[in-house]
Structure formats: structure tokens, C-alpha cells
Short mmCIF file of C-alpha atoms and ligand atoms in Angstrom, two decimals:
data_model
loop_
_atom_site.label_atom_id
_atom_site.label_comp_id
_atom_site.label_asym_id
_atom_site.label_seq_id
_atom_site.Cartn_x
_atom_site.Cartn_y
_atom_site.Cartn_z
CA MET A 1 79.77 115.80 97.45
CA THR A 2 79.88 111.99 97.64
CA LEU A 3 83.28 110.73 98.65
CA VAL A 4 85.03 108.08 96.61
CA ARG A 5 85.64 105.12 98.94
CA PHE A 6 88.89 103.19 98.79
CA GLN A 7 89.86 99.96 100.51
CA MET A 8 93.31 98.63 101.41
CA CYS A 9 94.96 95.70 99.74
CA ILE A 10 96.08 92.93 102.12
CA ASP A 11 96.82 89.40 100.99
CA GLY A 12 95.14 90.01 97.63
CA GLN A 13 91.91 91.13 99.30
CA TRP A 14 90.33 94.55 99.49
CA ARG A 15 89.52 95.45 103.08
CA ASP A 16 88.46 98.20 105.44
CA ALA A 17 90.35 98.80 108.67
CA GLN A 18 89.31 96.23 111.29
CA SER A 19 88.34 99.12 113.57
CA GLY A 20 86.10 100.52 110.82
CA LYS A 21 87.94 103.86 111.12
CA THR A 22 88.52 106.00 108.03
CA PHE A 23 90.13 109.30 107.12
CA ASP A 24 89.45 111.73 104.30
CA SER A 25 91.82 112.77 101.54
CA LEU A 26 91.48 116.42 100.50
CA ASN A 27 91.76 117.88 97.02
CA PRO A 28 94.46 120.60 97.35
CA ALA A 29 92.90 122.73 94.62
CA THR A 30 89.62 123.06 96.54
CA ALA A 31 90.56 122.10 100.13
CA GLN A 32 87.49 119.80 100.00
CA ALA A 33 87.44 116.11 100.91
CA TRP A 34 87.08 113.91 97.82
CA ALA A 35 88.02 110.41 99.03
CA GLN A 36 87.68 108.25 102.11
CA LEU A 37 90.31 105.68 103.05
CA PRO A 38 90.77 103.05 105.77
CA ASP A 39 92.75 104.24 108.79
CA ALA A 40 94.88 101.16 109.46
CA ASP A 41 96.09 100.49 112.98
CA GLU A 42 98.55 97.99 114.45
CA ALA A 43 96.16 95.06 113.90
CA ASP A 44 95.81 95.81 110.16
CA VAL A 45 99.55 96.28 109.80
CA GLU A 46 100.01 92.91 111.53
CA LEU A 47 97.73 91.26 108.96
CA ALA A 48 99.58 92.87 106.06
CA VAL A 49 103.08 91.98 107.31
CA GLN A 50 102.01 88.42 108.14
CA ALA A 51 100.52 88.10 104.64
CA ALA A 52 103.75 89.40 103.11
CA GLN A 53 105.81 86.96 105.20
CA ARG A 54 103.55 84.02 104.25
CA ALA A 55 103.84 84.99 100.58
CA PHE A 56 107.62 85.28 100.93
CA ASP A 57 107.82 81.78 102.42
CA SER A 58 105.29 80.30 99.99
CA LYS A 59 106.28 77.75 97.39
CA GLU A 60 104.28 79.68 94.82
CA TRP A 61 106.43 82.87 95.06
CA ARG A 62 109.71 81.07 95.86
CA SER A 63 109.45 78.78 92.86
CA ILE A 64 108.83 81.57 90.34
CA THR A 65 112.05 81.94 88.39
CA ALA A 66 113.79 85.29 88.15
CA THR A 67 112.93 85.37 84.45
CA ALA A 68 109.25 84.84 85.27
CA ARG A 69 109.41 87.62 87.87
CA GLY A 70 110.82 89.84 85.15
CA LYS A 71 107.88 88.96 82.92
CA LEU A 72 105.40 89.86 85.67
CA LEU A 73 107.12 93.23 86.09
CA ARG A 74 107.02 93.79 82.33
CA ARG A 75 103.30 93.03 82.34
CA LEU A 76 102.79 95.46 85.23
CA GLY A 77 104.60 98.15 83.22
CA ASP A 78 102.30 97.43 80.25
CA LEU A 79 99.19 97.68 82.46
CA ILE A 80 100.39 101.03 83.82
CA ALA A 81 100.78 102.23 80.23
CA GLU A 82 97.23 101.07 79.43
CA ASN A 83 95.88 102.91 82.48
CA LYS A 84 98.07 105.99 82.28
CA GLU A 85 95.38 108.64 81.83
CA HIS A 86 93.36 107.27 84.75
CA LEU A 87 96.45 107.19 87.00
CA ALA A 88 97.54 110.68 85.93
CA GLN A 89 94.09 112.16 86.64
CA LEU A 90 93.90 110.41 90.01
CA GLU A 91 97.32 111.58 91.18
CA SER A 92 96.65 115.15 90.05
CA ARG A 93 93.39 115.22 91.97
CA ASP A 94 94.87 113.63 95.09
CA ASN A 95 98.07 115.66 95.56
CA GLY A 96 97.32 118.72 93.43
CA LYS A 97 100.14 118.18 90.95
CA LEU A 98 99.57 119.58 87.48
CA ILE A 99 97.93 117.17 85.10
CA ARG A 100 100.65 118.01 82.54
CA GLU A 101 103.25 116.90 85.12
CA THR A 102 101.42 113.75 86.27
CA ARG A 103 100.83 112.80 82.61
CA GLY A 104 104.56 113.17 82.02
CA GLN A 105 105.48 111.15 85.11
CA VAL A 106 102.93 108.37 84.54
CA GLY A 107 103.83 108.27 80.83
CA TYR A 108 107.40 107.44 81.83
CA LEU A 109 106.47 105.14 84.74
CA PRO A 110 106.39 101.89 82.70
CA GLU A 111 110.11 102.38 81.95
CA PHE A 112 110.98 101.75 85.61
CA PHE A 113 109.18 98.40 85.46
CA HIS A 114 110.47 97.42 82.02
CA TYR A 115 114.07 98.36 82.82
CA THR A 116 114.01 96.59 86.19
CA ALA A 117 112.27 93.57 84.65
CA GLY A 118 115.39 93.08 82.54
CA LEU A 119 117.59 93.08 85.64
CA ALA A 120 115.62 90.38 87.49
CA ASP A 121 117.51 87.45 85.95
CA LYS A 122 120.91 89.15 85.82
CA LEU A 123 121.68 88.99 89.53
CA GLU A 124 124.69 86.80 89.04
CA GLY A 125 126.75 85.65 91.99
CA GLY A 126 130.41 84.79 91.54
CA THR A 127 132.76 81.88 91.89
CA LEU A 128 135.60 82.90 94.16
CA PRO A 129 139.25 82.38 93.20
CA LEU A 130 140.05 81.01 96.66
CA ASP A 131 143.59 80.74 97.97
CA LYS A 132 142.62 77.37 99.55
CA PRO A 133 142.87 74.57 96.98
CA ASP A 134 140.72 72.10 98.90
CA LEU A 135 137.79 74.45 99.08
CA PHE A 136 135.42 75.89 96.48
CA ALA A 137 133.13 78.87 97.18
CA TYR A 138 130.49 80.85 95.34
CA THR A 139 128.13 83.72 96.14
CA VAL A 140 124.39 83.99 95.57
CA HIS A 141 122.10 87.04 95.73
CA GLU A 142 118.96 86.20 97.67
CA PRO A 143 115.90 88.31 98.51
CA ILE A 144 115.82 89.91 101.96
CA GLY A 145 112.21 89.17 102.97
CA VAL A 146 109.39 91.56 103.79
CA VAL A 147 110.09 95.12 102.63
CA ALA A 148 108.29 98.20 103.99
CA GLY A 149 107.97 101.03 101.46
CA ILE A 150 107.17 104.40 103.06
CA ILE A 151 106.12 107.00 100.51
CA PRO A 152 105.65 110.81 100.67
CA TRP A 153 102.89 112.76 98.94
CA ASN A 154 104.76 114.70 96.30
CA SER A 155 105.29 112.02 93.61
CA PRO A 156 103.69 108.85 95.00
CA LEU A 157 103.71 106.70 91.85
CA TYR A 158 107.27 107.52 90.83
CA LEU A 159 108.66 107.15 94.35
CA THR A 160 106.82 103.84 94.78
CA ALA A 161 107.95 102.49 91.40
CA ILE A 162 111.63 102.89 92.27
CA LYS A 163 111.08 100.77 95.41
CA LEU A 164 108.46 98.29 94.23
CA ALA A 165 110.11 97.25 90.96
CA PRO A 166 113.56 96.34 92.39
CA ALA A 167 112.04 94.76 95.53
CA LEU A 168 109.92 92.41 93.39
CA ALA A 169 112.66 91.80 90.82
CA ALA A 170 114.84 90.42 93.62
CA GLY A 171 112.03 88.18 94.91
CA ASN A 172 110.97 90.07 98.05
CA THR A 173 107.42 90.81 99.16
CA ILE A 174 106.32 94.30 100.15
CA VAL A 175 103.95 96.32 102.32
CA LEU A 176 103.54 99.87 101.03
CA LYS A 177 102.45 102.77 103.26
CA PRO A 178 101.61 105.76 101.08
CA SER A 179 101.22 109.24 102.53
CA GLU A 180 97.91 109.98 104.24
CA HIS A 181 97.69 112.93 101.82
CA ALA A 182 98.04 110.92 98.60
CA SER A 183 97.25 107.21 98.77
CA ALA A 184 94.82 106.68 95.89
CA THR A 185 97.26 105.91 93.06
CA ILE A 186 99.24 103.44 95.18
CA LEU A 187 96.05 101.43 95.77
CA GLU A 188 95.45 101.48 92.01
CA LEU A 189 99.01 100.30 91.48
CA ALA A 190 98.38 97.34 93.81
CA ARG A 191 95.26 96.49 91.79
CA LEU A 192 97.34 96.47 88.61
CA ALA A 193 100.05 94.33 90.28
CA HIS A 194 97.42 91.67 91.01
CA GLU A 195 96.04 91.94 87.50
CA ALA A 196 99.59 91.42 86.21
CA GLY A 197 99.70 88.11 88.09
CA PHE A 198 101.70 88.76 91.27
CA PRO A 199 100.40 86.22 93.84
CA PRO A 200 98.32 87.42 96.84
CA GLY A 201 100.42 88.80 99.68
CA VAL A 202 103.34 89.79 97.46
CA VAL A 203 102.14 93.40 97.13
CA ASN A 204 100.14 94.86 100.05
CA VAL A 205 99.11 98.45 100.80
CA VAL A 206 98.08 99.81 104.19
CA THR A 207 96.69 103.34 104.41
CA GLY A 208 96.77 105.65 107.41
CA TYR A 209 98.79 108.21 109.32
CA GLY A 210 102.56 108.21 109.78
CA PRO A 211 102.89 108.06 113.56
CA SER A 212 100.33 105.22 113.81
CA THR A 213 100.24 103.12 110.61
CA GLY A 214 103.74 104.04 109.42
CA ALA A 215 105.37 103.54 112.81
CA ALA A 216 103.61 100.18 113.35
CA LEU A 217 104.97 99.02 110.01
CA THR A 218 108.56 100.23 110.40
CA ARG A 219 108.97 98.74 113.88
CA HIS A 220 107.45 95.37 112.93
CA PRO A 221 109.98 92.61 113.69
CA LEU A 222 109.27 90.75 110.43
CA VAL A 223 110.16 93.78 108.28
CA ARG A 224 113.72 93.18 107.05
CA LYS A 225 114.18 96.24 104.85
CA ILE A 226 112.69 99.73 104.96
CA ALA A 227 112.81 101.90 101.87
CA PHE A 228 111.88 105.40 103.04
CA THR A 229 111.35 108.65 101.18
CA GLY A 230 110.30 111.68 103.19
CA GLY A 231 111.51 114.32 105.59
CA ALA A 232 114.50 114.18 107.97
CA ALA A 233 112.46 114.34 111.19
CA THR A 234 110.39 111.32 110.12
CA ALA A 235 113.53 109.52 108.97
CA ARG A 236 114.95 109.77 112.50
CA HIS A 237 111.88 107.89 113.81
CA VAL A 238 112.32 105.30 111.09
CA VAL A 239 116.02 104.82 111.85
CA ARG A 240 115.17 104.28 115.53
CA SER A 241 112.46 101.74 114.61
CA SER A 242 114.90 99.88 112.39
CA ALA A 243 117.28 99.47 115.31
CA GLU A 244 114.86 96.99 116.91
CA ASN A 245 115.67 94.26 114.43
CA PHE A 246 118.43 95.88 112.37
CA ALA A 247 116.22 96.18 109.30
CA LYS A 248 118.22 97.37 106.32
CA LEU A 249 117.47 100.94 105.35
CA SER A 250 117.51 103.29 102.43
CA LEU A 251 116.68 106.93 103.11
CA GLU A 252 115.83 109.45 100.39
CA LEU A 253 115.42 112.74 102.23
CA GLY A 254 115.29 116.44 101.55
CA GLY A 255 117.58 118.94 99.93
CA LYS A 256 118.57 122.57 99.54
CA SER A 257 120.10 122.15 96.13
CA PRO A 258 122.31 124.87 94.65
CA ASN A 259 121.67 125.93 91.08
CA ILE A 260 124.94 127.68 90.14
CA ILE A 261 124.81 130.10 87.22
CA PHE A 262 128.07 131.44 85.77
CA ALA A 263 128.37 134.58 83.65
CA ASP A 264 129.30 132.53 80.56
CA ALA A 265 126.10 130.43 80.70
CA ASP A 266 123.38 130.47 78.06
CA LEU A 267 121.15 132.78 80.08
CA ASP A 268 117.83 131.83 78.47
CA SER A 269 118.49 128.16 79.30
CA ALA A 270 119.69 128.99 82.81
CA ILE A 271 116.53 130.97 83.52
CA ASN A 272 114.40 128.07 82.31
CA GLY A 273 116.54 125.78 84.47
CA ALA A 274 116.02 128.02 87.50
CA VAL A 275 112.24 128.03 86.89
CA ALA A 276 112.24 124.23 86.38
CA GLY A 277 114.25 123.85 89.57
CA ILE A 278 112.07 125.83 91.94
CA TYR A 279 108.69 126.79 90.47
CA ALA A 280 107.85 123.55 88.64
CA ALA A 281 105.76 121.30 90.91
CA SER A 282 105.34 124.46 93.05
CA GLY A 283 108.76 123.67 94.49
CA GLN A 284 107.44 120.49 96.13
CA SER A 285 110.32 118.43 94.89
CA CYS A 286 113.18 116.90 96.86
CA VAL A 287 115.62 118.05 94.16
CA ALA A 288 114.24 121.62 94.04
CA GLY A 289 116.99 124.04 93.03
CA SER A 290 116.05 126.34 95.88
CA ARG A 291 119.42 128.12 96.22
CA LEU A 292 120.31 130.20 93.18
CA LEU A 293 124.02 131.08 93.15
CA VAL A 294 124.56 133.69 90.43
CA GLN A 295 127.83 135.26 89.28
CA ASP A 296 128.25 138.96 89.97
CA GLU A 297 128.52 140.18 86.33
CA ILE A 298 125.09 138.83 85.36
CA PHE A 299 123.37 138.99 88.72
CA ASP A 300 121.07 141.99 88.14
CA ASP A 301 120.20 140.93 84.59
CA PHE A 302 119.47 137.36 85.74
CA VAL A 303 117.25 138.43 88.62
CA GLU A 304 115.31 140.85 86.39
CA ARG A 305 114.73 138.21 83.71
CA LEU A 306 113.85 135.50 86.21
CA ILE A 307 111.24 137.76 87.80
CA ALA A 308 109.81 138.65 84.37
CA ARG A 309 109.50 134.94 83.48
CA ALA A 310 108.14 133.89 86.90
CA LYS A 311 105.49 136.62 86.79
CA ARG A 312 104.10 135.05 83.61
CA ILE A 313 103.63 131.64 85.31
CA ARG A 314 99.97 130.65 85.06
CA ILE A 315 98.79 129.57 88.51
CA GLY A 316 95.55 127.63 88.46
CA SER A 317 93.65 124.39 88.72
CA PRO A 318 96.02 121.41 88.43
CA GLN A 319 93.48 119.73 86.19
CA ASP A 320 93.66 122.57 83.66
CA ASP A 321 96.15 121.78 80.88
CA ALA A 322 97.14 125.43 80.67
CA SER A 323 98.19 125.74 84.34
CA GLU A 324 101.92 125.92 85.05
CA MET A 325 101.77 125.98 88.85
CA GLY A 326 99.24 124.27 91.09
CA PRO A 327 98.62 124.44 94.83
CA MET A 328 100.61 123.25 97.82
CA ALA A 329 99.61 119.64 98.42
CA THR A 330 98.54 120.11 102.02
CA ALA A 331 97.42 122.87 104.37
CA GLN A 332 100.35 121.93 106.64
CA GLN A 333 102.81 122.45 103.80
CA LEU A 334 101.30 125.87 103.09
CA ALA A 335 101.81 126.74 106.75
CA VAL A 336 105.47 125.59 106.55
CA VAL A 337 106.02 127.82 103.51
CA GLU A 338 104.37 130.80 105.21
CA GLY A 339 106.47 130.26 108.35
CA LEU A 340 109.78 130.14 106.46
CA VAL A 341 108.86 133.17 104.35
CA ALA A 342 108.07 135.12 107.53
CA ALA A 343 111.42 134.02 109.01
CA ALA A 344 113.25 135.15 105.86
CA LYS A 345 111.61 138.57 106.02
CA ALA A 346 112.42 138.87 109.73
CA GLU A 347 116.08 138.01 109.08
CA GLY A 348 116.29 140.77 106.48
CA ALA A 349 116.27 138.79 103.21
CA LYS A 350 115.16 141.10 100.38
CA LEU A 351 111.82 140.03 98.89
CA HIS A 352 111.82 140.51 95.11
CA MET A 353 108.46 138.92 94.35
CA GLY A 354 105.71 136.76 95.83
CA GLY A 355 105.82 136.05 99.54
CA LYS A 356 102.06 135.53 99.80
CA ARG A 357 99.19 133.25 98.82
CA ALA A 358 98.13 133.40 95.20
CA GLU A 359 94.64 134.59 94.40
CA VAL A 360 92.91 131.69 92.72
CA GLU A 361 89.19 131.06 92.81
CA GLY A 362 88.13 128.71 95.62
CA ASP A 363 89.83 127.71 98.86
CA GLY A 364 92.85 125.87 97.42
CA TRP A 365 96.33 126.17 98.93
CA PHE A 366 97.97 128.24 96.19
CA TYR A 367 101.17 130.23 96.78
CA GLU A 368 102.91 132.77 94.56
CA PRO A 369 106.34 132.11 93.04
CA THR A 370 108.64 133.81 95.52
CA LEU A 371 112.19 135.13 95.30
CA PHE A 372 114.40 136.36 98.13
CA GLU A 373 117.83 137.93 97.71
CA CYS A 374 120.27 137.05 100.47
CA ASP A 375 123.65 138.48 101.37
CA SER A 376 124.77 135.45 103.38
CA ASN A 377 124.55 131.72 102.79
CA SER A 378 123.97 131.23 106.50
CA MET A 379 120.49 132.83 106.45
CA THR A 380 117.69 130.42 107.32
CA ILE A 381 116.15 130.68 103.85
CA MET A 382 119.51 129.60 102.34
CA GLN A 383 119.79 126.62 104.71
CA GLU A 384 116.33 125.16 105.43
CA GLU A 385 114.29 123.15 102.95
CA VAL A 386 111.03 125.00 102.17
CA PHE A 387 109.39 122.45 99.85
CA GLY A 388 107.46 125.26 98.18
CA PRO A 389 107.92 127.80 95.35
CA VAL A 390 110.46 129.88 97.26
CA ALA A 391 113.92 130.55 95.81
CA ALA A 392 116.78 132.33 97.54
CA VAL A 393 119.31 134.03 95.27
CA ILE A 394 122.83 135.07 96.27
CA ARG A 395 125.75 136.50 94.30
CA PHE A 396 129.26 135.11 94.02
CA LYS A 397 132.44 136.39 92.36
CA THR A 398 134.69 133.37 91.83
CA GLU A 399 134.32 129.66 91.16
CA GLU A 400 135.93 128.93 94.56
CA GLU A 401 133.36 131.10 96.31
CA ALA A 402 130.49 129.36 94.44
CA LEU A 403 131.85 125.93 95.38
CA ALA A 404 132.25 126.87 99.04
CA MET A 405 128.65 128.12 99.21
CA ALA A 406 127.31 125.11 97.30
CA ASN A 407 128.89 122.76 99.83
CA ASP A 408 127.98 124.88 102.87
CA SER A 409 124.75 122.96 103.49
CA GLN A 410 123.55 120.12 105.67
CA PHE A 411 122.08 118.59 102.49
CA GLY A 412 123.64 117.06 99.38
CA LEU A 413 120.91 115.77 97.08
CA ALA A 414 121.31 117.62 93.75
CA ALA A 415 123.08 120.55 92.12
CA GLY A 416 122.81 122.43 88.82
CA ILE A 417 125.83 123.96 87.07
CA TRP A 418 125.32 126.43 84.21
CA THR A 419 128.46 127.25 82.23
CA ARG A 420 129.96 126.85 78.76
CA ASP A 421 133.40 126.15 80.27
CA LEU A 422 133.93 122.38 80.05
CA GLY A 423 136.79 122.25 82.55
CA ARG A 424 134.81 124.22 85.11
CA ALA A 425 131.75 122.00 84.62
CA HIS A 426 133.80 118.89 85.33
CA ARG A 427 135.68 120.48 88.24
CA LEU A 428 132.46 121.40 89.97
CA ALA A 429 130.83 118.06 89.10
CA ARG A 430 133.77 116.48 90.93
CA ASP A 431 133.87 118.84 93.92
CA VAL A 432 130.21 119.56 94.72
CA ARG A 433 129.11 117.13 97.46
CA SER A 434 125.76 115.98 96.02
CA GLY A 435 124.32 112.72 94.76
CA ILE A 436 123.09 114.24 91.47
CA ILE A 437 124.84 116.87 89.33
CA TRP A 438 123.05 118.39 86.34
CA VAL A 439 125.18 120.41 83.91
CA ASN A 440 123.22 122.89 81.74
CA THR A 441 119.99 121.07 82.55
CA TYR A 442 117.83 120.37 85.61
CA ARG A 443 115.32 117.83 86.97
CA ALA A 444 116.20 115.08 84.49
CA VAL A 445 115.20 111.57 85.59
CA SER A 446 115.78 108.13 84.08
CA ALA A 447 115.23 104.51 85.11
CA MET A 448 118.94 104.01 84.34
CA ALA A 449 120.20 106.83 86.57
CA PRO A 450 120.69 106.34 90.32
CA ILE A 451 119.18 108.94 92.66
CA GLY A 452 120.03 109.58 96.28
CA GLY A 453 121.86 111.96 98.52
CA PHE A 454 125.05 112.80 100.39
CA LYS A 455 125.03 114.12 103.97
CA ASN A 456 121.58 114.76 105.51
CA SER A 457 119.88 113.97 102.20
CA GLY A 458 120.02 110.32 103.19
CA TYR A 459 121.78 107.14 102.17
CA GLY A 460 121.28 104.38 99.65
CA ARG A 461 120.50 104.84 95.96
CA GLU A 462 117.37 104.08 93.95
CA SER A 463 117.02 103.48 90.18
CA GLY A 464 119.82 102.31 87.94
CA ILE A 465 121.60 99.04 87.39
CA ASP A 466 122.48 98.44 91.07
CA SER A 467 118.99 99.19 92.39
CA VAL A 468 117.98 95.52 92.61
CA LEU A 469 121.13 94.59 94.56
CA ALA A 470 119.94 96.89 97.36
CA TYR A 471 117.06 94.44 97.86
CA THR A 472 119.26 91.37 98.22
CA GLU A 473 121.34 89.55 100.79
CA LEU A 474 124.65 88.10 99.66
CA LYS A 475 125.21 84.48 100.61
CA THR A 476 128.59 82.73 100.42
CA VAL A 477 128.52 78.93 99.94
CA TRP A 478 131.61 76.81 100.79
CA ILE A 479 132.20 73.31 99.40
CA ASN A 480 134.89 70.97 100.65
CA LEU A 481 136.57 69.29 97.67
CA SER A 482 138.99 67.22 99.68
CA THR A 483 138.57 63.49 100.28
CA ALA A 484 140.78 63.74 103.37
CA PRO A 485 139.19 63.87 106.82
CA MET A 486 138.33 67.29 108.23
CA PRO A 487 141.62 68.79 109.60
CA ASP A 488 142.35 70.04 113.13
CA PRO A 489 138.98 71.36 114.41
CA PHE A 490 140.72 73.86 116.74
CA VAL A 491 142.35 75.81 113.92
CA MET A 492 140.50 78.05 111.52
CA ARG A 493 140.58 76.53 108.05
P1 LIG B 501 107.05 112.92 105.71
O1 LIG B 501 108.39 112.58 106.25
O2 LIG B 501 106.14 113.76 106.52
O3 LIG B 501 106.21 111.60 105.36
C1 LIG B 501 106.73 110.58 104.54
C2 LIG B 501 106.01 109.28 104.86
O4 LIG B 501 106.39 108.85 106.17
C3 LIG B 501 104.48 109.37 104.86
O5 LIG B 501 103.93 108.19 104.31
C4 LIG B 501 104.16 109.45 106.35
O6 LIG B 501 102.86 109.00 106.66
C5 LIG B 501 105.22 108.53 106.91
N1 LIG B 501 105.50 108.74 108.34
C6 LIG B 501 105.32 109.85 109.09
N2 LIG B 501 105.69 109.64 110.37
C7 LIG B 501 106.12 108.35 110.43
C8 LIG B 501 106.64 107.54 111.50
N3 LIG B 501 106.78 108.00 112.73
N4 LIG B 501 107.01 106.28 111.19
C9 LIG B 501 106.89 105.79 109.95
N5 LIG B 501 106.38 106.50 108.91
C10 LIG B 501 106.00 107.78 109.15
O7 LIG B 501 107.34 113.57 104.29
P2 LIG B 501 106.31 114.26 103.31
O8 LIG B 501 105.89 115.56 103.95
O9 LIG B 501 105.27 113.29 102.89
O10 LIG B 501 107.26 114.56 102.04
C11 LIG B 501 108.11 115.67 102.00
C12 LIG B 501 109.55 115.31 102.33
O11 LIG B 501 109.98 114.21 101.53
C13 LIG B 501 110.49 116.44 102.01
O12 LIG B 501 111.46 116.61 103.03
C14 LIG B 501 111.17 115.98 100.74
O13 LIG B 501 112.41 116.55 100.48
C15 LIG B 501 111.23 114.51 100.92
N6 LIG B 501 111.35 113.83 99.61
C16 LIG B 501 112.54 113.26 99.25
C17 LIG B 501 112.68 112.65 98.00
C18 LIG B 501 113.98 112.01 97.57
O14 LIG B 501 113.94 111.20 96.65
N7 LIG B 501 115.10 112.32 98.17
C19 LIG B 501 111.60 112.63 97.14
C20 LIG B 501 110.41 113.22 97.54
C21 LIG B 501 110.30 113.81 98.78
#
């Protein structure tokens, strides 16, 4: 099979790595290589960061008004809408996500650009009501400089959009480093950004591996902000790199999100919510509802109905409209899932279904929807992120017990609460230590709604009205109004 060849985008030009090295991207549904990409090293990263810095300093980018930046973002959103089928097909092929899911995600993608476009010229500073009558002061939001965007493989376009749009709205320039497992759509996005009219060097993409390309980018002294989405172990490297020049950081990391189902819940909805939480996207979602906390009275009924529904899930080619679950995105991820399933079995978790690879024609990395029952929240399968279609279910008796288990986690990204009791819904929404709470729904996303985590799920928030502020520096300007000579220089004014 002939491989599709991609080039990187640096300073508005399409280039190979200077070393000439490449790597292959594999199609998860077939385990076969389908694309070849440049393997960028330090020298390529240097070119990209220097281009981004030059663009940041350039009169051309600096003199574009915030309103005009908003218009460019709006145009980019429109171009994404025009190219949505192409982008959806490409992402599905590259990371193995269902075409029905990538169509949904790409269909919504323009909203992130349109919404953020509207924020570009609303970054108002303030005039300060100073307690010093001879002085006047105001604040201004200014861009930070060169931003590094580090992206994982599970939802590359979405996770790039929530970094790229606010970074550009605020007037920064950016170098994106997509995952070595799913880079194709981010290169397409860069092509559309240039078509929309962003000047050369404002949006750059370098492709390659994390420890080489990614590390060279995050430790580069000209990078002033790193927006990272990925795993905790990688994040620790990134935090260390940022210490070199105190680059600002946002970290969107993993989760072990509790989906808490009370006896008074609408059970049909809760079962759909449980399926959406853990089997949609084959569980390869940071917000996966991988811990199912179910109240005693309905426990057996819930488990039986969940198994019946999960057994009907159609596992198959991600490009087939009828498929409901596709493969794991990488062979490594499949190995992680298999390792954690083996550990759960060894620790004595009760396997209700799955626990093995799914039989699908070809060599793809398919895994069956899996359910373990646990008798303790401290079991590994209740505590470690799997990032696969593996749920762990546990029973609870009281609301207090459910809350204690929900919060007994190193993570705090999302939580689902299923109840008809309004007071209880609000109590738990207040007391569960997570960045996102969904009541009687799951996996809802909006350009207007911030996402991000508590505890080891990271820090910083993306999306929403404050997202652009995270890409700005605040400057305070002081003006002396007095006609008198400057007072005593040895006393603070
Ligand atoms: P990962 O941490 O392996 O990789 C993420 C990115 O970091 C990739 O581009 C990779 O090449 C790069 N990278 C790797 N080593 C690096 C280094 N030393 N320096 C700089 N960059 C480096 O994550 P993944 O396997 O691609 O994605 C899965 C993880 O991402 C899961 O833990 C998941 O929960 C998390 N995630 C979080 C969110 C969220 O919004 N909170 C969303 C999606 C995924």
C-alpha cells in the first residue's frame, strides 16, 4: 500500500525534517501503516520556534487589531465547516475513532473558533480606583508570546481547537506538537489556518515523538506558555522543562471519574449514561466514567441491564457508520489495557464480561467492553486510569458512602450523578472534588463550558469565557498626574 506523505508546517512553508527522517502512522483498525510523517528533531523545532517568535515580533501580526484577529478565527471556523467530512474521515482513519463520533466532533468544531472569535476584542483591562490622587493606573491584557501546544491522540482536533483558538485570539503565536499516533488532522488544520489568512509563522506544526520532538519544544527558552493535554507521567517531564524559563502551564491530564447511580434514578437513562461514559470512544476519553458507583437496592438489576446493553454494542471498523465501538488507538494502549485487566483479575475483581480482545476481521487493536465488580475502592482497577473500555462497578448504601468513594481518588476530572432528588444532586455537585459535574447526563461538551481538573487531573481550564485570559499577561500602567517634582526617592510612593 502506498503511504500518504505529509509535511510539517513551519513559517508558512511545508517541509520535511532537515535530517530527512520520517515515521509511519498506523491505522488502528488494520494495524497497517497508512501515512508517513517527518520526524522532527531539535533543529526543526528550533526553526519552528524561531519562526513563531519572529511572527510574534512582526509588525504584520502585532498591528492586526483584536477585531481583525476575531475575523480570522471566524473564517477558520467557516473553513473547518466546509472541510468537515474530509477532516472527520482523516481523524477516524488516523486514530481509529468511529466516523460517527469524528463527524460529531468535527461538526461542532467551528463553534470553538466562532465563540472564541467573539472574545478576541473583549479583553478589556480596567482603570484602577487608586487611593493615591496624584497617580492614575490602568491594566492591559497582552499576549504572552510563543505558545507550545502538546496534543494527545484521542481527540486531536478538539483538543487542539481549545488551545489554538484562545492563543490566537489573544495575539500569541503557536507551535503545535500533535501525537506521533495522530498528527494528520492537525497538519490539515494548519493548512486551513493559512488559507484563512493567518500570517506565516503564526501557526506552526512539528511532527515527531514525545521524548525527542515534544521535549525539545517544551524546554525551548523562547516558549513562554505550554498548553499540555496527555498523561501524568509525560506531564511531569513537561513541568520540569517549564522550570527552565518558568513558562506558564496548563495541564489537562487523566481521570478515574465516578458515575454515581442512585436507586431513584431513571434507570434507562443511567444505563445509557454508563455506556456513554465508558464504552463510547472505546473508553479512550479523559472524562471516561470508569468507576460505576451503584446503590445497593438497584445494584443487581443495574449490572444485569448494563451487561445486556453492552453485549449488543457493535464492534467493528471505525469507518463503518453502523459501528458503535472501534479499536484501541495504539498497540501500546492495547497492552496497557491488557496489563490492567490482568492486574484486576489477579487482585480478585469479579469479571462480569469482556476481559479479552474482540474478534474482528483483520489485525486491528479491538477490545471487548469489559466490566469488573469490586468490593473495595482501593483495588487497582478502581484507582488507575485504564483509558480503554473497562468499567469497575462497586455498590454503596448511603449518599455519604458514595461521596467518600467518589472523592477517594488521586484524580478529579469529571463525575456523573444520577438521581431525581434535586437536593442530593446539588449537594453532591458541591461536594464532589472534580472539575466537571454532569447531573443525569454524561460527556456533554460546549465551547462555553470550561473543562479541566482538580488534584492529579491537572490545572488550568480550557474553553469558556475565561479561556482567552489564560493566554495573556496582565500589565499595569502608572501615570503621574502631578505637576510637582517627584517626591522623596527613598520612600515608596
Ligand atoms: P501522552 O502523555 O503519552 O502524550 C501526549 C503528548 O505528549 C503527545 O503529543 C506526546 O508525543 C507528547 N510527549 C510525550 N513525551 C513527551 C515529553 N517528554 N515532552 C514533551 N512532550 C511529550 O498521552 P497520550 O497517550 O497521547 O494520551 C492519553 C492521556 O491523555 C490519558 O492519560 C488521558 O487521560 C489524557 N487526556 C486528557 C484530556 C483532558 O482534557 N484532561 C483529554 C484527552 C486525553
